[in-house]
Amino acid sequence: MTSTKRVYQRTFPVSPDGNPFVHNDLGLYTHNHPTPPSDVAERRAYLVGSGIGALLAAAFLVRDGRMPGRNITILEQLPVPGGSFDGAGDTGRGFITRGGREMGQHFECFWDIMREIPALEMPAPYTVLDEFRTVNENDPNIDPCRIIHHRGKRRDAYRMGVGKKGQRAVVRLLMAREEDTFGKTIEDWFDADFLASNFYTLFKTMFAFQQYESLTEMKRYMHRFLQYLPGFSDLSCLRFSRYNQFESFIVPLVDWLKGKGVVLQYDTCVDDLEMTITSGRKVVNGILFHHADGGRDRIDVAEKDFVLATIGSCTESTGYGDMDTVPPFHTDRPGGAWTLWRNLARKSAVFGRPDVFCSDPHKTVWESASFSFMGADHPFLGRIRELTGNDPLSGRTVTGGIITAEDSGWCLSLTMNRQPQFRSQPADWGVAWAYGLYPHALGNCVRKPMIECTGEEVLKEYCYHFGLISQFDQIRERTLVRLATMPYITSFFMPRRAGDRPGVIPDGCVNLALLGQFVETPDDCVFTTEGSARTAMMAVYGLLDLDRDVPPVWPAQYDIRALLAAAKTLNDGSLPGEKMLTRFLRGTYYEDILP
């Protein structure tokens, strides 16, 4: 079995061998240049899918594994790369992204490779990381209007509203062993008062959690992003790219890979991997795939070659709609990366249990909307200006994150990032992204479930909650709407147990690693860019047995300063026992640790 000795299982403020990790202000882990296998130039690597995990794995293979780019082939079922990191459109139909990702400083694996990729617009030698850092240092993020209610009225979001019982439940969750949360839901642990609190409204809408979803994953989020709690109510803890994430990250990454000779093969949907399985060994020797026209094919794989496969997909079977069209909600058996995972799971229990995650699309679906507002004097742009105090077309931070209509039946949120969001976007257009967490519920104005509405009806519901219903006719004439219904968008949040998700390199696998959001990475959490990046780094370093450590998750959960600041935030700005702690620490080395 391929060694994974450098892929550590817990987070530490220093590495297990005693060497400190060095971080800059974006959480970069700095270490050695690894020594690749002597025969790496004779090997080939096949990556299934071209989502962010697979693209980053290809980059790690080139940079750290020293594998020639021409030896790496990426197999993608769509005609474009990027997977869920999409972004497209024009002035005829409007612009669309299915989703957006909140970026943080401490994405160790992601920023580690993005410091190598040439910037989208800045000249050489600047990189994607340089561009991202410069944008965010010159234009810090803040959300001046996190919550609205009563048809467009701002509401204070700074008080968390968590009672003593709820605070104790949070502490118990942080202290609990992870195995004690397996199979449980959020509502199994927290009572109705907590679920009605301001904190939970902020939490569920920021991360897209339903209360019937995984307590295990909520626990991981609480640990992983503990340091974010003081900036929770205004999202000052977050960072965003200059343009949509497809153009800001995928375009420069793909250009770099192509420049290294990496081959991207589109219209290739991998269904299964042929494997030879004996006692203690699992070797891939063939990749089975089909094309859009139904034609089937096979790629031979030698034992010394590698296959890195993305399993599962949160955007598989997306149904698209527009101003006049209701997006279809596809509830039949999912294909693509789900078919591959199911076929792997039939071969061995080490490949996990995909049906835990994809068998109930009615629970894992939500719908997103992309609004293209045409004209600088558009009423919706004016409303956003009133709510945030920011000029939407200034090129700087606009909403700084989502604005949630807390009394919306659909639990609507909307965000407008720096404009233009697309480089081909007209200068006087504003593009916003929005989603409904409860797509099966009735709307307050449009008395239908979101999932049954056209783009015009979705726009009308948003106008109602933003206090613009009286101007709806004018807004409709100057807005383009594109919808995306995603049946499996929160499938990774379904309650799970040990073994439901496979390891990055499942037990006994000699030349196979798994990538993406449905793979087990100790201490890290799903629905993040970093989660996919971590699987990519673990896969490459493990298969090649590289002598470079995979950096641990940033250890905020062990930092007394982060713990104290989080406690103060949850208790509405008052640190429990603050007077006693102040007296105890006054005049000592540690008196400045209190928030």
Coordinates of C-alpha atoms in Angstrom, one line a residue:
M1 CA 0.0 0.0 0.0
T2 CA 1.2 3.5 -0.8
S3 CA 2.5 5.3 2.3
T4 CA 0.6 8.3 3.7
K5 CA 2.9 8.9 6.6
R6 CA 3.0 12.7 5.9
V7 CA -0.8 13.1 6.0
Y8 CA -1.5 13.8 9.7
Q9 CA -4.7 13.0 11.4
R10 CA -5.1 15.9 13.8
T11 CA -4.5 19.6 13.9
F12 CA -1.5 21.0 15.8
P13 CA -0.1 24.5 16.3
V14 CA 3.3 22.8 15.4
S15 CA 3.9 19.7 13.3
P16 CA 4.0 16.4 15.1
D17 CA 7.7 16.2 14.6
G18 CA 8.2 19.5 16.5
N19 CA 8.8 21.8 13.6
P20 CA 6.8 25.0 13.7
F21 CA 4.5 25.9 10.7
V22 CA 5.2 29.4 9.3
H23 CA 2.1 31.3 8.3
N24 CA 1.7 34.7 6.7
D25 CA -1.4 36.9 6.8
L26 CA -3.2 34.6 4.4
G27 CA -2.4 31.4 6.3
L28 CA 0.3 30.1 4.0
Y29 CA 2.2 27.1 5.2
T30 CA 5.9 27.3 4.2
H31 CA 8.1 24.3 4.0
N32 CA 10.5 22.4 1.8
H33 CA 10.5 21.4 -1.9
P34 CA 9.8 17.7 -1.8
T35 CA 11.8 15.1 -3.6
P36 CA 9.7 13.2 -6.2
P37 CA 10.0 9.5 -7.1
S38 CA 12.9 8.9 -9.5
D39 CA 10.6 7.4 -12.1
V40 CA 7.9 10.1 -12.0
A41 CA 8.6 11.1 -15.6
E42 CA 7.6 7.5 -16.7
R43 CA 4.3 7.6 -14.9
R44 CA 0.9 8.9 -16.0
A45 CA -1.9 10.4 -14.0
Y46 CA -5.6 10.5 -14.9
L47 CA -7.9 12.9 -13.0
V48 CA -11.6 12.3 -13.1
G49 CA -13.5 15.6 -13.2
S50 CA -12.2 19.1 -13.6
G51 CA -13.6 20.7 -10.4
I52 CA -11.4 22.7 -8.2
G53 CA -10.1 19.6 -6.4
A54 CA -8.9 17.9 -9.6
L55 CA -7.4 21.0 -11.0
L56 CA -5.5 21.6 -7.8
A57 CA -4.4 18.0 -7.7
A58 CA -3.0 18.4 -11.2
A59 CA -1.1 21.5 -10.1
F60 CA 0.3 19.7 -7.1
L61 CA 1.4 16.9 -9.4
V62 CA 3.3 19.3 -11.6
R63 CA 4.8 21.6 -8.9
D64 CA 5.6 19.2 -6.0
G65 CA 5.5 15.8 -7.8
R66 CA 7.6 17.1 -10.7
M67 CA 5.4 15.1 -13.1
P68 CA 5.6 16.3 -16.7
G69 CA 2.3 18.1 -17.6
R70 CA 2.0 16.0 -20.8
N71 CA 1.7 12.9 -18.5
I72 CA -1.4 14.3 -16.8
T73 CA -4.9 14.0 -18.4
I74 CA -8.1 15.5 -16.9
L75 CA -11.3 13.8 -17.9
E76 CA -14.4 16.0 -17.8
Q77 CA -17.9 15.2 -18.7
L78 CA -18.9 18.9 -19.5
P79 CA -17.5 21.1 -22.3
V80 CA -15.9 23.5 -19.8
P81 CA -13.7 23.0 -16.7
G82 CA -14.4 24.1 -13.2
G83 CA -17.2 21.9 -12.0
S84 CA -19.3 23.8 -9.4
F85 CA -16.9 26.7 -9.8
D86 CA -18.8 28.1 -12.7
G87 CA -19.6 31.5 -14.1
A88 CA -20.9 32.5 -17.5
G89 CA -23.3 34.7 -19.4
D90 CA -23.8 37.6 -21.8
T91 CA -26.0 40.6 -22.2
G92 CA -28.6 38.7 -24.1
R93 CA -29.6 36.1 -21.4
G94 CA -27.9 37.6 -18.4
F95 CA -25.0 36.3 -16.2
I96 CA -25.1 33.3 -13.9
T97 CA -23.2 31.5 -11.2
R98 CA -24.7 28.5 -9.4
G99 CA -23.0 29.4 -6.2
G100 CA -20.3 31.3 -4.4
R101 CA -17.7 30.4 -1.9
E102 CA -16.7 32.4 1.2
M103 CA -12.9 32.6 1.3
G104 CA -10.8 32.9 4.4
Q105 CA -7.2 33.7 5.3
H106 CA -6.5 30.2 6.7
F107 CA -7.1 28.1 3.6
E108 CA -3.6 26.5 4.0
C109 CA -3.7 24.1 1.1
F110 CA -5.5 26.3 -1.4
W111 CA -3.3 29.4 -0.9
D112 CA -0.2 27.2 -0.9
I113 CA -0.7 26.5 -4.6
M114 CA -2.3 29.7 -5.6
R115 CA 0.9 31.6 -4.8
E116 CA 2.4 29.8 -7.8
I117 CA -0.4 30.6 -10.4
P118 CA 0.1 33.8 -12.4
A119 CA -2.5 36.5 -11.7
L120 CA -5.5 37.0 -13.9
E121 CA -4.8 40.7 -14.5
M122 CA -1.7 41.8 -12.5
P123 CA 1.6 41.6 -14.5
A124 CA 4.3 39.0 -13.8
P125 CA 5.6 38.1 -11.3
Y126 CA 2.3 38.6 -9.4
T127 CA 0.2 35.6 -8.6
V128 CA -3.4 34.8 -7.9
L129 CA -2.6 35.0 -4.2
D130 CA -1.0 38.4 -4.7
E131 CA -4.0 39.7 -6.6
F132 CA -6.5 38.3 -4.0
R133 CA -4.5 39.8 -1.1
T134 CA -4.1 43.2 -2.8
V135 CA -7.8 43.4 -3.5
N136 CA -8.8 42.6 0.0
E137 CA -6.2 44.8 1.7
N138 CA -7.2 47.8 -0.3
D139 CA -10.9 47.1 0.1
P140 CA -11.6 45.2 3.4
N141 CA -14.8 43.3 3.5
I142 CA -17.8 44.2 5.7
D143 CA -21.5 43.6 5.5
P144 CA -23.3 46.7 6.8
C145 CA -26.7 45.1 6.4
R146 CA -26.7 41.4 7.3
I147 CA -30.4 41.0 8.1
I148 CA -33.6 42.8 6.9
H149 CA -37.2 42.2 7.8
H150 CA -40.6 43.9 7.5
R151 CA -40.1 44.3 3.7
G152 CA -36.7 45.9 3.5
K153 CA -36.0 47.3 7.0
R154 CA -32.5 46.8 8.4
R155 CA -32.2 44.9 11.7
D156 CA -29.3 44.8 14.1
A157 CA -27.4 41.5 13.7
Y158 CA -24.8 42.0 16.4
R159 CA -26.7 40.5 19.3
M160 CA -26.5 36.7 19.1
G161 CA -29.6 36.1 21.2
V162 CA -28.4 32.7 22.6
G163 CA -29.6 32.0 26.1
K164 CA -27.6 30.3 28.8
K165 CA -29.1 26.9 27.9
G166 CA -28.1 27.4 24.3
Q167 CA -24.6 28.5 25.2
R168 CA -24.2 25.4 27.3
A169 CA -25.3 23.3 24.4
V170 CA -22.6 24.9 22.2
V171 CA -20.0 24.2 24.8
R172 CA -21.2 20.6 25.1
L173 CA -20.9 20.2 21.3
L174 CA -17.4 21.6 21.2
M175 CA -16.4 19.2 24.0
A176 CA -18.1 16.2 22.6
R177 CA -16.2 13.4 20.9
E178 CA -17.0 13.4 17.2
E179 CA -18.3 9.8 17.3
D180 CA -20.9 11.0 19.8
T181 CA -22.5 13.1 17.1
F182 CA -22.6 10.5 14.4
G183 CA -26.1 10.0 12.9
K184 CA -27.5 13.0 14.8
T185 CA -29.1 16.1 13.4
I186 CA -28.7 19.7 14.6
E187 CA -32.3 19.7 16.0
D188 CA -31.4 16.5 18.0
W189 CA -28.9 18.6 20.0
F190 CA -30.3 22.1 20.1
D191 CA -33.8 23.3 21.3
A192 CA -36.3 25.5 19.6
D193 CA -35.0 28.6 21.4
F194 CA -31.5 28.1 20.0
L195 CA -32.8 27.4 16.5
A196 CA -34.8 30.7 16.7
S197 CA -31.8 32.7 17.8
N198 CA -30.0 35.4 15.8
F199 CA -26.8 33.3 15.9
Y200 CA -28.5 30.3 14.3
T201 CA -30.1 32.5 11.6
L202 CA -26.6 33.9 10.8
F203 CA -25.1 30.4 10.9
K204 CA -27.6 28.6 8.8
T205 CA -27.8 31.2 6.1
M206 CA -24.0 31.8 5.9
F207 CA -23.3 28.1 5.5
A208 CA -26.6 26.8 4.1
F209 CA -27.5 24.3 6.9
Q210 CA -30.9 22.9 7.5
Q211 CA -31.8 21.9 11.1
Y212 CA -32.4 18.3 10.0
E213 CA -28.8 18.0 8.7
S214 CA -25.6 16.8 10.2
L215 CA -24.7 17.7 13.8
T216 CA -21.2 16.2 13.0
E217 CA -20.7 18.7 10.3
M218 CA -22.0 21.6 12.4
K219 CA -19.5 20.6 15.1
R220 CA -16.7 20.6 12.5
Y221 CA -17.7 24.1 11.3
M222 CA -17.8 25.4 14.9
H223 CA -14.2 24.2 15.4
R224 CA -12.9 25.1 12.0
F225 CA -14.3 28.7 12.0
L226 CA -14.2 29.5 15.7
Q227 CA -12.0 32.5 15.0
Y228 CA -14.7 33.9 12.7
L229 CA -17.3 34.3 15.4
P230 CA -16.4 37.9 16.3
G231 CA -16.9 38.9 12.6
F232 CA -20.0 36.7 12.2
S233 CA -22.6 39.4 12.2
D234 CA -21.0 41.7 9.6
L235 CA -18.9 39.0 7.7
S236 CA -15.8 41.1 8.3
C237 CA -14.1 37.7 8.7
L238 CA -14.4 36.9 5.0
R239 CA -12.5 37.7 1.8
F240 CA -13.8 37.8 -1.7
S241 CA -12.2 37.7 -5.2
R242 CA -12.3 40.6 -7.6
Y243 CA -14.5 38.8 -10.1
N244 CA -16.6 35.8 -10.0
Q245 CA -14.7 32.8 -8.9
F246 CA -14.6 31.0 -12.3
E247 CA -12.7 33.9 -13.8
S248 CA -10.6 34.7 -10.7
F249 CA -9.5 31.2 -9.9
I250 CA -10.4 28.6 -12.6
V251 CA -9.3 30.6 -15.6
P252 CA -5.7 31.4 -14.4
L253 CA -5.3 27.9 -13.0
V254 CA -6.4 26.2 -16.2
D255 CA -4.2 28.5 -18.3
W256 CA -1.2 27.6 -16.1
L257 CA -1.9 23.9 -16.3
K258 CA -2.3 24.1 -20.1
G259 CA 1.0 26.0 -20.3
K260 CA 2.6 23.1 -18.5
G261 CA 1.2 20.6 -21.0
V262 CA -1.6 19.2 -19.0
V263 CA -4.3 17.7 -21.3
L264 CA -8.0 18.5 -20.6
Q265 CA -10.3 15.9 -22.3
Y266 CA -13.9 17.1 -22.4
D267 CA -17.2 15.2 -23.2
T268 CA -15.8 12.3 -21.1
C269 CA -18.1 11.0 -18.4
V270 CA -16.3 8.3 -16.3
D271 CA -18.7 5.6 -15.1
D272 CA -16.4 3.1 -13.4
L273 CA -12.9 2.0 -12.7
E274 CA -11.8 -1.6 -13.5
M275 CA -9.8 -2.9 -10.5
T276 CA -7.9 -6.0 -9.5
I277 CA -8.7 -6.6 -5.9
T278 CA -6.8 -9.1 -3.9
S279 CA -6.1 -9.5 -0.2
G280 CA -4.8 -6.1 1.0
R281 CA -4.4 -4.6 -2.5
K282 CA -6.6 -2.7 -4.9
V283 CA -5.1 -1.7 -8.2
V284 CA -6.9 0.3 -10.9
N285 CA -6.2 -1.1 -14.4
G286 CA -8.8 0.6 -16.5
I287 CA -11.0 3.7 -16.7
L288 CA -14.5 3.2 -18.3
F289 CA -16.3 6.2 -19.7
H290 CA -18.9 7.3 -22.3
H291 CA -19.4 10.4 -24.5
A292 CA -22.5 12.5 -24.9
D293 CA -23.5 10.5 -28.0
G294 CA -23.5 7.3 -25.9
G295 CA -20.3 5.9 -27.3
R296 CA -18.2 4.0 -24.8
D297 CA -14.5 3.8 -24.4
R298 CA -11.7 2.6 -22.1
I299 CA -8.3 3.8 -20.9
D300 CA -5.7 1.3 -19.9
V301 CA -4.0 2.1 -16.6
A302 CA -0.7 0.6 -15.5
E303 CA 0.0 -0.2 -11.8
K304 CA 2.6 2.5 -11.6
D305 CA 0.2 5.1 -13.0
F306 CA -2.3 7.1 -10.8
V307 CA -6.0 7.7 -10.9
L308 CA -7.4 10.6 -8.8
A309 CA -11.2 10.5 -9.0
T310 CA -13.8 13.1 -7.9
I311 CA -16.7 11.2 -6.2
G312 CA -20.1 12.8 -5.7
S313 CA -21.2 16.2 -6.9
C314 CA -23.3 18.9 -5.3
T315 CA -24.3 20.4 -8.6
E316 CA -25.0 17.2 -10.5
S317 CA -28.4 17.2 -12.3
T318 CA -28.8 21.0 -12.0
G319 CA -32.0 22.2 -13.6
Y320 CA -31.9 25.7 -15.3
G321 CA -34.6 28.3 -15.7
D322 CA -34.9 31.9 -16.7
M323 CA -37.4 34.8 -16.6
D324 CA -40.2 32.7 -18.2
T325 CA -39.1 29.2 -17.3
V326 CA -39.4 27.1 -14.1
P327 CA -36.1 25.2 -13.7
P328 CA -36.7 21.4 -13.7
F329 CA -36.2 19.6 -10.4
H330 CA -34.5 16.3 -11.3
T331 CA -35.2 13.7 -8.7
D332 CA -34.3 10.6 -10.6
R333 CA -31.1 8.7 -9.8
P334 CA -28.1 11.0 -10.2
G335 CA -25.4 10.3 -12.8
G336 CA -21.9 11.5 -13.4
A337 CA -19.7 11.4 -10.3
W338 CA -22.5 9.7 -8.3
T339 CA -22.6 6.8 -10.7
L340 CA -18.8 6.4 -10.4
W341 CA -19.0 6.5 -6.6
R342 CA -21.8 3.9 -6.5
N343 CA -19.9 1.5 -8.8
L344 CA -16.8 1.9 -6.6
A345 CA -18.8 1.2 -3.4
R346 CA -20.1 -2.0 -4.9
K347 CA -16.5 -3.3 -5.1
S348 CA -15.5 -2.7 -1.5
A349 CA -16.8 -1.2 1.7
V350 CA -13.7 1.0 1.9
F351 CA -15.2 3.3 -0.8
G352 CA -18.0 4.4 1.5
R353 CA -21.8 4.6 1.2
P354 CA -22.9 7.2 -1.4
D355 CA -26.6 6.6 -0.9
V356 CA -26.4 8.2 2.6
F357 CA -25.9 11.5 0.8
C358 CA -27.8 11.3 -2.5
S359 CA -30.9 9.3 -1.8
D360 CA -33.2 12.2 -0.7
P361 CA -33.0 15.2 -3.1
H362 CA -36.1 16.8 -1.5
K363 CA -34.0 17.3 1.6
T364 CA -30.7 18.3 -0.1
V365 CA -32.1 20.8 -2.7
W366 CA -32.1 24.5 -2.8
E367 CA -32.3 27.0 -5.6
S368 CA -30.1 29.9 -6.6
A369 CA -30.9 33.0 -8.7
S370 CA -28.6 35.3 -10.6
F371 CA -30.0 38.8 -11.2
S372 CA -28.6 41.1 -13.9
F373 CA -29.8 44.6 -13.1
M374 CA -29.5 46.8 -16.2
G375 CA -28.7 50.5 -15.8
A376 CA -27.0 52.6 -13.1
D377 CA -30.4 54.0 -12.1
H378 CA -32.0 50.6 -11.6
P379 CA -34.3 50.7 -8.5
F380 CA -32.7 47.5 -7.0
L381 CA -29.3 49.0 -7.2
G382 CA -30.6 52.1 -5.5
R383 CA -32.2 50.0 -2.7
I384 CA -28.9 48.2 -2.1
R385 CA -27.2 51.6 -1.9
E386 CA -29.7 52.7 0.7
L387 CA -29.2 49.5 2.8
T388 CA -25.5 49.3 2.7
G389 CA -24.3 52.9 2.2
N390 CA -22.1 51.6 -0.7
D391 CA -22.3 52.5 -4.4
P392 CA -22.9 49.2 -6.2
L393 CA -21.1 50.3 -9.3
S394 CA -18.0 51.7 -7.6
G395 CA -15.9 48.6 -8.1
R396 CA -15.5 48.2 -4.3
T397 CA -17.3 46.1 -1.7
V398 CA -21.1 46.3 -2.1
T399 CA -23.0 44.1 0.3
G400 CA -19.9 42.4 1.7
G401 CA -21.7 39.1 1.9
I402 CA -25.3 38.0 2.0
I403 CA -28.3 40.1 3.1
T404 CA -30.9 37.7 4.6
A405 CA -34.6 38.4 4.7
E406 CA -35.3 36.7 8.0
D407 CA -39.1 36.7 7.7
S408 CA -39.0 35.2 4.2
G409 CA -40.9 31.9 3.8
W410 CA -38.2 30.8 1.4
C411 CA -35.4 32.1 3.7
L412 CA -34.1 34.3 1.0
S413 CA -30.6 35.8 0.9
L414 CA -28.9 38.0 -1.7
T415 CA -25.3 39.2 -2.2
M416 CA -23.7 41.7 -4.6
N417 CA -19.9 41.4 -4.7
R418 CA -17.6 43.9 -6.3
Q419 CA -18.8 45.0 -9.8
P420 CA -18.3 44.1 -12.5
Q421 CA -18.5 40.5 -11.5
F422 CA -17.8 39.4 -15.0
R423 CA -15.1 41.0 -17.2
S424 CA -17.6 41.2 -20.1
Q425 CA -20.3 42.8 -18.0
P426 CA -21.4 46.3 -19.1
A427 CA -20.2 49.1 -16.8
D428 CA -23.7 50.2 -15.8
W429 CA -24.9 46.7 -15.0
G430 CA -25.0 45.1 -11.5
V431 CA -25.0 41.3 -11.1
A432 CA -26.3 39.8 -7.8
W433 CA -26.4 36.2 -6.6
A434 CA -29.2 34.9 -4.4
Y435 CA -30.6 31.7 -3.0
G436 CA -33.5 30.3 -1.1
L437 CA -32.7 27.9 1.7
Y438 CA -36.3 26.7 2.0
P439 CA -37.4 26.1 -1.7
H440 CA -40.4 23.9 -0.8
A441 CA -42.0 26.6 1.4
L442 CA -44.6 29.1 0.2
G443 CA -43.5 32.6 -0.7
N444 CA -44.9 35.6 1.2
C445 CA -45.9 37.5 -1.9
V446 CA -45.8 34.8 -4.6
R447 CA -47.8 32.2 -2.8
K448 CA -46.0 29.3 -4.3
P449 CA -42.9 27.2 -3.5
M450 CA -39.7 28.8 -4.9
I451 CA -39.0 25.6 -6.7
E452 CA -42.2 26.0 -8.8
C453 CA -41.6 29.6 -9.8
T454 CA -40.3 31.3 -12.9
G455 CA -37.5 33.9 -12.8
E456 CA -40.1 36.6 -12.9
E457 CA -41.9 35.2 -9.9
V458 CA -38.6 34.8 -8.0
L459 CA -37.7 38.4 -8.8
K460 CA -41.2 39.6 -7.5
E461 CA -40.7 37.8 -4.2
Y462 CA -37.3 39.5 -3.8
C463 CA -38.8 42.9 -4.6
Y464 CA -41.4 42.3 -1.9
H465 CA -38.8 41.5 0.8
F466 CA -36.5 44.4 -0.3
G467 CA -39.4 46.9 -0.1
L468 CA -39.6 47.4 -3.9
I469 CA -42.9 45.7 -4.8
S470 CA -44.5 49.0 -5.9
Q471 CA -41.8 49.3 -8.5
F472 CA -41.9 45.7 -9.7
D473 CA -43.2 46.5 -13.3
Q474 CA -40.2 48.8 -13.9
I475 CA -37.8 46.4 -12.3
R476 CA -39.1 43.5 -14.4
E477 CA -38.4 45.3 -17.6
R478 CA -34.8 46.0 -16.7
T479 CA -33.8 42.7 -15.1
L480 CA -32.6 39.4 -16.4
V481 CA -33.0 36.4 -14.2
R482 CA -31.4 33.0 -14.4
L483 CA -32.2 30.2 -12.0
A484 CA -30.5 27.0 -11.0
T485 CA -32.2 24.2 -9.0
M486 CA -29.6 21.9 -7.5
P487 CA -31.0 18.6 -6.1
Y488 CA -27.8 17.6 -4.3
I489 CA -26.4 21.0 -3.3
T490 CA -26.3 20.2 0.5
S491 CA -26.0 16.4 0.2
F492 CA -22.7 16.4 2.1
F493 CA -24.6 17.8 5.1
M494 CA -26.8 14.7 5.5
P495 CA -26.3 13.0 8.9
R496 CA -23.4 10.5 8.6
R497 CA -21.5 7.9 10.5
A498 CA -18.0 6.5 10.4
G499 CA -17.3 4.9 7.1
D500 CA -19.9 6.7 5.1
R501 CA -17.2 8.8 3.5
P502 CA -14.1 7.1 2.2
G503 CA -10.6 8.2 2.9
V504 CA -8.5 10.1 0.4
I505 CA -6.5 6.9 -0.2
P506 CA -8.8 4.1 0.8
D507 CA -7.4 1.2 2.5
G508 CA -5.3 -1.1 0.2
C509 CA -5.4 1.3 -2.8
V510 CA -2.1 1.2 -4.6
N511 CA -2.7 3.7 -7.4
L512 CA -6.1 5.3 -6.6
A513 CA -7.0 8.4 -4.6
L514 CA -10.3 10.1 -4.2
L515 CA -11.0 13.9 -4.3
G516 CA -13.7 16.4 -3.5
Q517 CA -16.4 17.2 -0.9
F518 CA -17.4 13.6 -0.1
V519 CA -14.0 12.4 1.0
E520 CA -13.0 12.2 4.7
T521 CA -10.4 14.8 5.8
P522 CA -9.8 14.7 9.5
D523 CA -10.8 18.0 11.2
D524 CA -11.7 19.9 8.0
C525 CA -15.2 20.5 6.8
V526 CA -17.1 20.3 3.5
F527 CA -18.7 23.0 1.3
T528 CA -15.4 24.9 1.2
T529 CA -12.7 25.5 -1.3
E530 CA -10.1 24.5 1.2
G531 CA -11.9 21.1 1.7
S532 CA -11.3 20.2 -1.9
A533 CA -7.8 21.6 -1.9
R534 CA -6.9 19.5 1.1
T535 CA -8.1 16.3 -0.6
A536 CA -6.0 17.2 -3.6
M537 CA -2.8 17.8 -1.6
M538 CA -3.3 14.7 0.5
A539 CA -3.9 12.6 -2.6
V540 CA -0.8 13.7 -4.5
Y541 CA 1.5 13.6 -1.5
G542 CA 0.2 10.3 -0.4
L543 CA 0.4 8.5 -3.8
L544 CA 3.8 9.9 -4.5
D545 CA 5.0 9.5 -0.9
L546 CA 6.4 13.1 -1.0
D547 CA 8.5 14.3 1.9
R548 CA 6.5 17.4 2.5
D549 CA 3.9 17.7 5.2
V550 CA 0.3 18.4 4.5
P551 CA -0.4 21.5 6.6
P552 CA -2.8 21.0 9.5
V553 CA -6.1 22.9 9.8
W554 CA -5.5 26.3 11.4
P555 CA -5.7 25.5 15.1
A556 CA -8.1 28.2 16.3
Q557 CA -9.9 25.7 18.4
Y558 CA -6.8 25.4 20.6
D559 CA -6.1 29.2 20.8
I560 CA -7.3 30.6 24.1
R561 CA -7.7 34.1 22.5
A562 CA -10.1 32.6 19.8
L563 CA -12.0 30.7 22.5
L564 CA -12.4 33.8 24.7
A565 CA -13.5 36.0 21.8
A566 CA -16.0 33.4 20.7
A567 CA -17.4 33.1 24.2
K568 CA -17.8 36.9 24.4
T569 CA -19.5 37.0 21.0
L570 CA -22.0 34.3 21.9
N571 CA -22.8 36.1 25.1
D572 CA -23.7 39.3 23.3
G573 CA -20.5 41.1 24.0
S574 CA -20.0 40.2 27.6
L575 CA -17.4 37.6 28.5
P576 CA -18.5 35.2 31.2
G577 CA -16.4 35.7 34.3
E578 CA -14.7 38.7 32.7
K579 CA -14.3 40.7 36.0
M580 CA -12.7 37.8 37.7
L581 CA -10.4 37.0 34.8
T582 CA -9.4 40.7 34.5
R583 CA -8.4 40.9 38.2
F584 CA -6.5 37.6 37.9
L585 CA -4.5 38.6 34.8
R586 CA -4.0 42.3 35.6
G587 CA -0.3 43.1 35.7
T588 CA 0.7 39.8 34.2
Y589 CA 2.2 38.8 30.8
Y590 CA -1.3 37.5 29.8
E591 CA -3.4 40.5 30.6
D592 CA -3.8 41.4 26.9
I593 CA -5.4 38.1 25.8
L594 CA -8.9 39.2 26.9
P595 CA -11.0 40.4 24.0

